[in-house]
CSV table of C-alpha atoms and ligand atoms in Angstrom, one decimal:
chain,number,residue,atom,x,y,z
E,1,MET,CA,119.8,157.6,139.9
E,2,ARG,CA,119.8,155.3,142.7
E,3,ILE,CA,116.6,152.7,143.7
E,4,GLU,CA,116.6,151.8,147.2
E,5,SER,CA,113.2,150.2,147.2
E,6,ILE,CA,110.7,148.3,145.1
E,7,THR,CA,107.5,147.7,145.8
E,8,LEU,CA,105.3,144.4,144.2
E,9,ARG,CA,101.7,144.1,144.1
E,10,GLU,CA,99.6,141.6,142.3
E,11,ILE,CA,96.0,142.6,141.7
E,12,ARG,CA,93.2,141.2,140.0
E,13,LEU,CA,91.2,142.7,137.3
E,14,ALA,CA,88.5,141.0,135.3
E,15,LEU,CA,88.2,141.6,131.6
E,16,LYS,CA,85.0,142.9,130.5
E,17,GLU,CA,84.8,139.8,128.6
E,18,PRO,CA,86.7,136.9,127.6
E,19,PHE,CA,89.8,137.3,125.5
E,20,GLN,CA,90.6,133.6,123.3
E,21,ILE,CA,94.0,133.3,121.4
E,22,SER,CA,95.0,130.4,119.6
E,23,SER,CA,96.8,129.6,122.5
E,24,GLY,CA,94.2,130.0,125.4
E,25,THR,CA,91.7,132.1,127.1
E,26,VAL,CA,92.1,134.9,129.6
E,27,THR,CA,89.1,136.2,131.9
E,28,HIS,CA,90.4,137.6,134.6
E,29,ARG,CA,94.0,139.3,134.5
E,30,ARG,CA,96.2,138.7,137.3
E,31,ILE,CA,98.4,142.2,136.8
E,32,PHE,CA,102.2,142.5,138.4
E,33,LEU,CA,102.6,146.3,139.1
E,34,LEU,CA,105.4,147.4,141.0
E,35,GLN,CA,106.6,151.0,142.2
E,36,VAL,CA,110.3,151.8,142.6
E,37,ARG,CA,111.4,154.6,144.9
E,38,SER,CA,114.6,156.8,144.9
E,39,ALA,CA,116.5,157.8,148.1
E,40,ASP,CA,114.4,161.5,147.8
E,41,GLY,CA,111.2,159.9,148.1
E,42,VAL,CA,110.4,159.9,143.9
E,43,GLU,CA,108.3,156.9,142.7
E,44,GLY,CA,107.9,155.1,139.4
E,45,TRP,CA,105.5,152.5,138.5
E,46,GLY,CA,106.1,149.7,136.7
E,47,GLU,CA,103.8,146.9,134.8
E,48,CYS,CA,105.5,143.5,134.4
E,49,VAL,CA,103.3,141.8,131.4
E,50,ALA,CA,103.7,138.3,132.2
E,51,GLY,CA,100.7,136.4,131.6
E,52,GLU,CA,99.0,133.9,133.8
E,53,GLN,CA,100.0,130.9,131.6
E,54,PRO,CA,103.2,130.5,129.9
E,55,ASN,CA,101.3,130.5,126.4
E,56,TYR,CA,102.6,133.1,124.5
E,57,GLY,CA,106.6,133.6,125.9
E,58,PRO,CA,108.2,131.3,128.4
E,59,GLU,CA,107.5,133.6,131.8
E,60,THR,CA,104.3,133.9,133.7
E,61,ILE,CA,103.4,136.5,136.7
E,62,ASP,CA,104.8,133.6,139.3
E,63,LEU,CA,108.0,133.2,137.4
E,64,ALA,CA,108.3,136.9,136.9
E,65,TRP,CA,107.7,137.8,141.0
E,66,VAL,CA,110.8,135.3,141.9
E,67,ALA,CA,112.8,136.6,139.0
E,68,VAL,CA,112.5,140.5,140.3
E,69,ARG,CA,112.7,139.5,143.8
E,70,GLU,CA,115.9,136.8,143.5
E,71,TYR,CA,117.7,138.0,140.3
E,72,VAL,CA,116.7,141.5,139.0
E,73,ALA,CA,115.9,143.8,142.4
E,74,PRO,CA,119.7,142.5,143.8
E,75,ARG,CA,121.3,144.0,140.6
E,76,VAL,CA,119.6,147.3,140.9
E,77,LEU,CA,119.3,148.1,144.7
E,78,GLY,CA,121.2,150.9,146.2
E,79,ARG,CA,123.0,151.1,142.9
E,80,ASP,CA,124.1,154.4,141.5
E,81,PHE,CA,123.1,154.7,137.8
E,82,ALA,CA,124.0,157.8,135.2
E,83,GLY,CA,120.6,157.3,134.0
E,84,PRO,CA,117.7,154.0,133.3
E,85,GLU,CA,119.5,153.4,129.9
E,86,GLU,CA,122.2,151.8,132.0
E,87,LEU,CA,120.1,149.3,133.8
E,88,HIS,CA,119.3,146.9,130.7
E,89,PRO,CA,123.2,146.9,129.9
E,90,ALA,CA,123.7,145.3,133.6
E,91,LEU,CA,120.7,142.9,133.5
E,92,GLU,CA,121.9,141.6,130.5
E,93,GLU,CA,125.3,141.0,131.9
E,94,ASN,CA,125.1,136.9,132.6
E,95,PHE,CA,121.6,136.9,132.8
E,96,ARG,CA,119.8,134.9,130.7
E,97,GLY,CA,116.0,135.3,130.1
E,98,SER,CA,113.7,137.2,132.1
E,99,ASN,CA,112.9,140.0,129.8
E,100,MET,CA,109.5,140.8,131.0
E,101,ALA,CA,110.7,140.4,134.5
E,102,LYS,CA,113.7,143.2,134.1
E,103,ALA,CA,111.4,145.0,131.5
E,104,ALA,CA,109.0,145.6,134.7
E,105,VAL,CA,111.8,147.4,136.6
E,106,GLU,CA,113.9,149.2,134.0
E,107,MET,CA,110.8,150.7,133.1
E,108,ALA,CA,109.7,152.0,136.0
E,109,ALA,CA,113.0,153.6,136.2
E,110,TRP,CA,113.0,155.4,133.0
E,111,GLU,CA,109.4,156.4,134.7
E,112,LEU,CA,111.3,157.9,138.1
E,113,ALA,CA,113.8,159.6,135.9
E,114,ALA,CA,111.2,161.3,133.8
E,115,ARG,CA,109.6,162.1,136.8
E,116,THR,CA,112.7,163.5,138.6
E,117,GLU,CA,113.6,165.2,135.5
E,118,GLY,CA,109.8,166.8,135.6
E,119,VAL,CA,109.3,165.6,132.0
E,120,SER,CA,106.8,163.4,130.8
E,121,LEU,CA,107.8,159.5,129.8
E,122,ALA,CA,107.3,160.0,126.3
E,123,ARG,CA,109.6,162.9,125.7
E,124,LYS,CA,112.2,161.7,127.9
E,125,LEU,CA,112.1,158.2,125.3
E,126,GLY,CA,113.0,160.5,122.7
E,127,GLY,CA,108.8,160.3,121.7
E,128,THR,CA,107.9,163.0,119.0
E,129,ARG,CA,104.2,162.5,118.4
E,130,GLU,CA,101.6,163.8,120.5
E,131,ARG,CA,98.7,161.3,119.7
E,132,ILE,CA,98.8,157.6,118.5
E,133,GLN,CA,96.8,155.6,116.4
E,134,VAL,CA,94.9,153.2,117.7
E,135,GLY,CA,94.2,149.7,116.4
E,136,ILE,CA,91.7,147.1,118.7
E,137,SER,CA,92.7,143.8,118.8
E,138,LEU,CA,90.0,141.1,118.7
E,139,GLY,CA,90.1,137.9,120.2
E,140,ILE,CA,89.0,134.8,118.7
E,141,GLN,CA,84.8,135.1,118.2
E,142,LYS,CA,82.1,132.0,118.3
E,143,SER,CA,81.2,132.6,114.8
E,144,PRO,CA,82.0,134.6,111.6
E,145,GLU,CA,79.2,136.7,112.0
E,146,ALA,CA,79.7,137.5,115.8
E,147,LEU,CA,83.1,138.8,114.2
E,148,VAL,CA,82.1,140.7,111.7
E,149,GLU,CA,79.7,142.5,114.3
E,150,LYS,CA,82.6,142.9,116.6
E,151,SER,CA,84.7,144.3,113.6
E,152,ARG,CA,81.8,146.5,111.7
E,153,ALA,CA,81.4,148.1,115.4
E,154,ALA,CA,85.1,148.7,116.1
E,155,LEU,CA,85.5,150.6,113.0
E,156,GLU,CA,82.5,152.7,113.5
E,157,ARG,CA,83.9,153.5,117.0
E,158,GLY,CA,86.7,155.0,115.2
E,159,TYR,CA,89.7,152.2,115.6
E,160,LYS,CA,92.2,152.7,112.7
E,161,LYS,CA,93.3,148.9,112.7
E,162,VAL,CA,91.2,145.6,113.3
E,163,LYS,CA,93.1,142.9,114.1
E,164,ILE,CA,91.5,139.6,114.0
E,165,LYS,CA,93.1,136.5,116.3
E,166,ILE,CA,92.6,133.4,114.0
E,167,LYS,CA,93.8,129.6,114.4
E,168,PRO,CA,93.3,126.9,112.1
E,169,GLY,CA,89.7,126.1,111.5
E,170,GLN,CA,89.0,129.2,112.7
E,171,ASP,CA,90.5,131.5,110.0
E,172,VAL,CA,90.0,132.0,106.3
E,173,GLU,CA,86.0,132.0,106.6
E,174,TYR,CA,86.1,134.3,109.4
E,175,VAL,CA,88.7,136.7,107.8
E,176,ARG,CA,87.0,136.5,104.7
E,177,ALA,CA,83.5,137.0,106.5
E,178,VAL,CA,85.0,140.3,107.4
E,179,ARG,CA,86.5,141.4,104.3
E,180,GLU,CA,83.2,141.1,102.5
E,181,ALA,CA,81.0,142.8,104.9
E,182,LEU,CA,83.2,145.8,105.6
E,183,GLY,CA,84.8,146.6,102.0
E,184,PRO,CA,88.1,146.0,100.4
E,185,ASP,CA,89.4,149.2,101.8
E,186,ALA,CA,89.0,148.3,105.8
E,187,PRO,CA,92.3,148.1,107.4
E,188,LEU,CA,92.1,144.3,108.7
E,189,MET,CA,95.4,142.3,109.8
E,190,ALA,CA,95.0,138.7,111.3
E,191,ASP,CA,97.3,137.5,114.4
E,192,ALA,CA,98.0,133.6,114.6
E,193,ASN,CA,100.1,133.3,117.9
E,194,ASN,CA,101.9,130.4,116.6
E,195,ALA,CA,99.0,128.1,115.7
E,196,TYR,CA,100.2,127.6,111.9
E,197,THR,CA,103.6,125.7,110.7
E,198,LEU,CA,104.5,125.3,107.3
E,199,ASP,CA,102.2,122.3,106.4
E,200,ASP,CA,99.8,125.3,106.3
E,201,VAL,CA,100.6,127.2,104.0
E,202,GLY,CA,97.4,126.3,101.8
E,203,SER,CA,95.5,128.4,104.6
E,204,LEU,CA,98.0,131.0,105.0
E,205,LYS,CA,98.1,131.2,101.1
E,206,ASP,CA,94.3,132.1,101.4
E,207,LEU,CA,94.6,134.9,103.6
E,208,ASP,CA,96.9,136.1,101.3
E,209,GLY,CA,94.5,136.7,98.7
E,210,LEU,CA,92.2,139.1,101.0
E,211,GLY,CA,94.4,142.2,101.3
E,212,LEU,CA,95.8,142.2,105.0
E,213,MET,CA,97.8,144.7,106.2
E,214,MET,CA,100.1,142.3,107.6
E,215,ILE,CA,99.8,138.5,109.4
E,216,GLU,CA,101.6,138.5,112.8
E,217,GLN,CA,103.6,135.6,113.7
E,218,PRO,CA,102.0,132.7,112.0
E,219,LEU,CA,104.7,130.2,113.3
E,220,ALA,CA,106.5,128.9,116.3
E,221,TRP,CA,107.2,131.5,119.0
E,222,ASP,CA,110.7,131.4,118.7
E,223,ASP,CA,111.6,131.0,115.0
E,224,ILE,CA,113.4,133.3,112.6
E,225,LEU,CA,114.2,130.6,109.9
E,226,ARG,CA,111.1,129.3,109.1
E,227,HIS,CA,109.2,132.3,109.1
E,228,ALA,CA,112.0,133.5,105.9
E,229,ASP,CA,110.5,130.4,103.9
E,230,LEU,CA,106.7,131.4,104.5
E,231,GLN,CA,107.7,135.2,104.1
E,232,ARG,CA,109.2,134.5,100.5
E,233,ARG,CA,106.0,132.8,99.6
E,234,LEU,CA,103.3,135.3,100.6
E,235,LYS,CA,103.0,138.8,99.2
E,236,THR,CA,101.6,139.9,102.1
E,237,ALA,CA,103.6,141.3,104.9
E,238,ILE,CA,104.8,138.7,108.0
E,239,CYS,CA,105.1,141.1,111.2
E,240,LEU,CA,106.7,139.4,113.9
E,241,ASP,CA,105.9,139.6,117.2
E,242,GLU,CA,106.9,136.7,119.9
E,243,SER,CA,110.0,135.8,117.6
E,244,ILE,CA,111.8,139.4,118.6
E,245,THR,CA,113.0,139.1,121.8
E,246,SER,CA,116.0,141.2,121.7
E,247,LEU,CA,118.0,143.5,118.9
E,248,ASP,CA,119.5,140.7,117.4
E,249,ARG,CA,116.9,138.9,116.7
E,250,ALA,CA,115.1,141.8,114.8
E,251,GLN,CA,118.4,142.4,112.8
E,252,ASP,CA,118.0,138.7,112.4
E,253,MET,CA,114.7,139.1,111.0
E,254,ILE,CA,116.1,141.8,108.6
E,255,ASP,CA,118.7,140.1,107.5
E,256,LEU,CA,116.8,136.7,106.9
E,257,GLY,CA,113.6,138.7,105.3
E,258,SER,CA,111.5,136.7,107.7
E,259,GLY,CA,109.0,140.1,108.0
E,260,ARG,CA,108.5,143.2,107.0
E,261,ILE,CA,107.0,144.6,110.3
E,262,ILE,CA,108.0,144.5,113.7
E,263,ASN,CA,105.2,144.7,116.8
E,264,ILE,CA,107.3,146.2,119.4
E,265,LYS,CA,106.0,145.1,123.0
E,266,PRO,CA,108.5,146.7,125.1
E,267,GLY,CA,108.2,144.1,127.8
E,268,ARG,CA,109.0,141.2,125.2
E,269,VAL,CA,112.5,142.8,124.2
E,270,GLY,CA,113.4,143.3,127.8
E,271,GLY,CA,112.2,147.3,128.2
E,272,PHE,CA,112.5,150.7,127.0
E,273,ARG,CA,116.3,150.6,125.8
E,274,ALA,CA,116.2,147.3,124.0
E,275,SER,CA,112.5,148.9,122.3
E,276,LYS,CA,114.5,151.7,121.9
E,277,ALA,CA,117.5,149.9,119.6
E,278,ILE,CA,115.4,147.7,117.9
E,279,HIS,CA,112.8,150.9,116.9
E,280,ASP,CA,116.3,152.8,115.7
E,281,LEU,CA,117.6,149.9,113.4
E,282,CYS,CA,114.3,149.4,112.0
E,283,VAL,CA,114.3,153.1,111.0
E,284,ALA,CA,117.4,152.3,109.3
E,285,HIS,CA,116.2,149.4,107.3
E,286,GLY,CA,112.5,151.2,106.5
E,287,ILE,CA,110.9,148.5,108.6
E,288,PRO,CA,107.7,150.2,110.3
E,289,VAL,CA,106.8,148.8,113.7
E,290,TRP,CA,104.2,149.5,115.9
E,291,CYS,CA,103.5,148.7,119.5
E,292,GLY,CA,101.8,145.8,120.4
E,293,GLY,CA,99.8,145.3,124.0
E,294,MET,CA,99.6,142.4,126.4
E,295,LEU,CA,95.8,143.5,128.2
E,296,GLU,CA,97.9,145.9,130.3
E,297,SER,CA,96.2,147.7,133.3
E,298,GLY,CA,96.5,151.9,132.8
E,299,VAL,CA,99.9,151.6,134.0
E,300,GLY,CA,101.8,149.4,131.1
E,301,ARG,CA,99.4,151.2,128.5
E,302,ALA,CA,101.2,154.5,129.9
E,303,HIS,CA,104.3,153.0,129.3
E,304,ASN,CA,102.9,151.9,125.7
E,305,VAL,CA,101.5,155.4,124.9
E,306,ALA,CA,105.0,157.2,125.6
E,307,LEU,CA,106.9,154.6,123.5
E,308,ALA,CA,104.6,154.9,121.0
E,309,SER,CA,104.9,158.4,120.6
E,310,LEU,CA,108.5,157.6,118.9
E,311,PRO,CA,108.8,158.8,115.1
E,312,ASN,CA,108.8,155.4,113.6
E,313,PHE,CA,105.7,153.5,115.1
E,314,THR,CA,103.9,154.6,112.1
E,315,MET,CA,101.0,152.0,111.9
E,316,PRO,CA,98.4,151.6,114.6
E,317,GLY,CA,99.2,150.4,117.9
E,318,ASP,CA,97.3,147.7,120.2
E,319,LEU,CA,96.4,150.5,122.9
E,320,SER,CA,92.6,150.5,123.1
E,321,PRO,CA,91.6,152.4,125.7
E,322,SER,CA,90.6,151.9,129.3
E,323,GLU,CA,86.7,151.0,129.1
E,324,ARG,CA,87.6,148.5,126.2
E,325,TYR,CA,89.5,146.0,128.7
E,326,TRP,CA,87.9,147.0,132.4
E,327,GLU,CA,84.8,148.5,134.4
E,328,LYS,CA,87.1,150.7,135.9
E,329,ASP,CA,91.0,151.1,135.1
E,330,VAL,CA,93.6,151.4,138.0
E,331,VAL,CA,94.7,155.4,136.6
E,332,ILE,CA,93.1,158.5,136.8
E,333,PRO,CA,92.3,159.7,134.5
E,334,GLU,CA,91.5,156.3,132.6
E,335,TRP,CA,92.6,156.1,129.1
E,336,THR,CA,90.6,157.4,126.3
E,337,MET,CA,90.3,157.6,122.6
E,338,ASP,CA,88.6,159.8,120.5
E,339,ARG,CA,86.2,158.9,117.8
E,340,GLU,CA,88.8,159.2,114.9
E,341,GLY,CA,90.6,156.7,116.9
E,342,TRP,CA,93.5,158.7,118.3
E,343,ILE,CA,94.3,158.6,122.0
E,344,ASP,CA,96.7,161.8,123.2
E,345,VAL,CA,99.9,161.4,124.8
E,346,PRO,CA,100.4,163.2,127.9
E,347,VAL,CA,103.3,165.0,126.5
E,348,ASP,CA,102.8,168.0,129.5
E,349,LYS,CA,102.8,165.7,132.5
E,350,PRO,CA,105.6,164.6,134.8
E,351,GLY,CA,106.2,160.9,134.2
E,352,MET,CA,103.6,158.3,132.6
E,353,GLY,CA,101.2,161.5,132.9
E,354,VAL,CA,98.3,159.4,134.8
E,355,GLU,CA,97.9,158.9,138.7
E,356,VAL,CA,97.8,155.4,140.0
E,357,ASP,CA,94.7,155.1,142.1
E,358,LEU,CA,96.0,154.1,145.1
E,359,ASN,CA,92.9,153.2,146.9
E,360,ARG,CA,91.6,150.9,143.9
E,361,VAL,CA,95.1,149.3,144.1
E,362,ASP,CA,94.9,148.5,147.8
E,363,ASP,CA,91.4,146.9,147.4
E,364,LEU,CA,92.6,144.8,144.5
E,365,THR,CA,95.8,143.8,145.5
E,366,VAL,CA,96.1,140.1,146.6
E,367,ARG,CA,99.8,140.2,147.4
E,368,ARG,CA,102.2,142.8,147.9
E,369,GLU,CA,106.2,142.6,148.7
E,370,GLU,CA,108.3,145.0,149.6
E,371,LEU,CA,112.5,144.3,148.7
E,372,ALA,CA,115.2,146.8,150.0
E,373,LYS,CA,119.1,146.1,150.1
Q,1,OSB,O1,99.7,138.8,120.1
Q,1,OSB,O2,99.7,140.7,120.6
Q,1,OSB,C1,99.2,139.5,120.9
Q,1,OSB,C2,97.1,139.5,124.4
Q,1,OSB,C3,97.8,138.6,125.1
Q,1,OSB,C4,98.9,138.2,124.8
Q,1,OSB,C5,99.3,138.1,122.9
Q,1,OSB,C6,99.1,139.0,122.6
Q,1,OSB,C7,97.7,140.1,122.9
Q,1,OSB,C8,97.0,141.0,121.9
Q,1,OSB,C9,96.5,141.8,123.2
Q,1,OSB,O3,96.9,140.9,120.7
Q,1,OSB,C10,96.5,143.2,122.4
Q,1,OSB,C11,95.5,144.4,123.6
Q,1,OSB,O4,96.3,144.3,124.3
Q,1,OSB,O5,94.9,145.0,123.3
Q,2,MG,MG1,100.6,139.1,118.9
């Protein structure tokens, strides 16, 4: 395959409601979409999941834009690759970091390859599932009562997992209120986005008594070592998100016992090849994985749904339907979830299985750049 040009676009999309995590709040997403084009005119779509601020990982949309233009695109444009699996090694060679920028182009190349072959992206990646279990990620709410209502509504809507964002001061009381209101069997988990240190082990121990499926990334974004200490002191499984930036970090987690579950976000690990490698490593070690989300538009969601169709994605992903985030998504059809909390994998359509609403994207575009060799 040979990519001849890449179109970068920034669109702005208002979230239906603000999304608050321990390290910041988002009200409007600045979404970085890109299109790669082959010599024979086939196109592949990608989405760079870097946020507005560097409060999740070190990348932002503005940094990633420069990284794609200056460092990623020059290694890919006009070059012959036997297939999309060859992009990741080419992008890793003497190029540190910028995983989300690398992933955006690499994933678009997989989409292009799937379209070229006339197969679904899910099948191209080795996916076997035809539908995916969906969980919701609830931002930090004003009060425990507000959180209880949101959680109850989510379970009634069919969601198979409710992830509660927490931070010190808005944690044990909030999660306990939900547990008491919704009962011992409600599938609940918490995500701290690095808001704790080992000095806070008291609150984490209190959460440990609330029957959670897992506690996601309580300690620092780049920590593996201290999570191992914490995991030894908790009976609840720790799930790592931010810390797993590569296959090697996943191996570290397993070797050190820093967690028992991994949230795979393809953007965070540099794309689909690395995601598949982490998935396979986890199979070999009996570690369940699930697909995380970054408040993606329908394009990034399509990539996540395809990835989540791989066999070891055994837990519900943060893959809410379009209507949870946006008044109107940028893909046709929009992503929908049935009453039992399943989202269908478009296995019978080529590529990512949804079409981009180009008129709408053009209307929403605030920045655009064409890259060619
Ligand atoms: O930690 O999983 C996270 C959103 C932005 C940054 C980090 C996270 C999240 C989410 C959103 O939890 C999940 C979704 O896209 O629905
Ligand atoms: Mg997380």
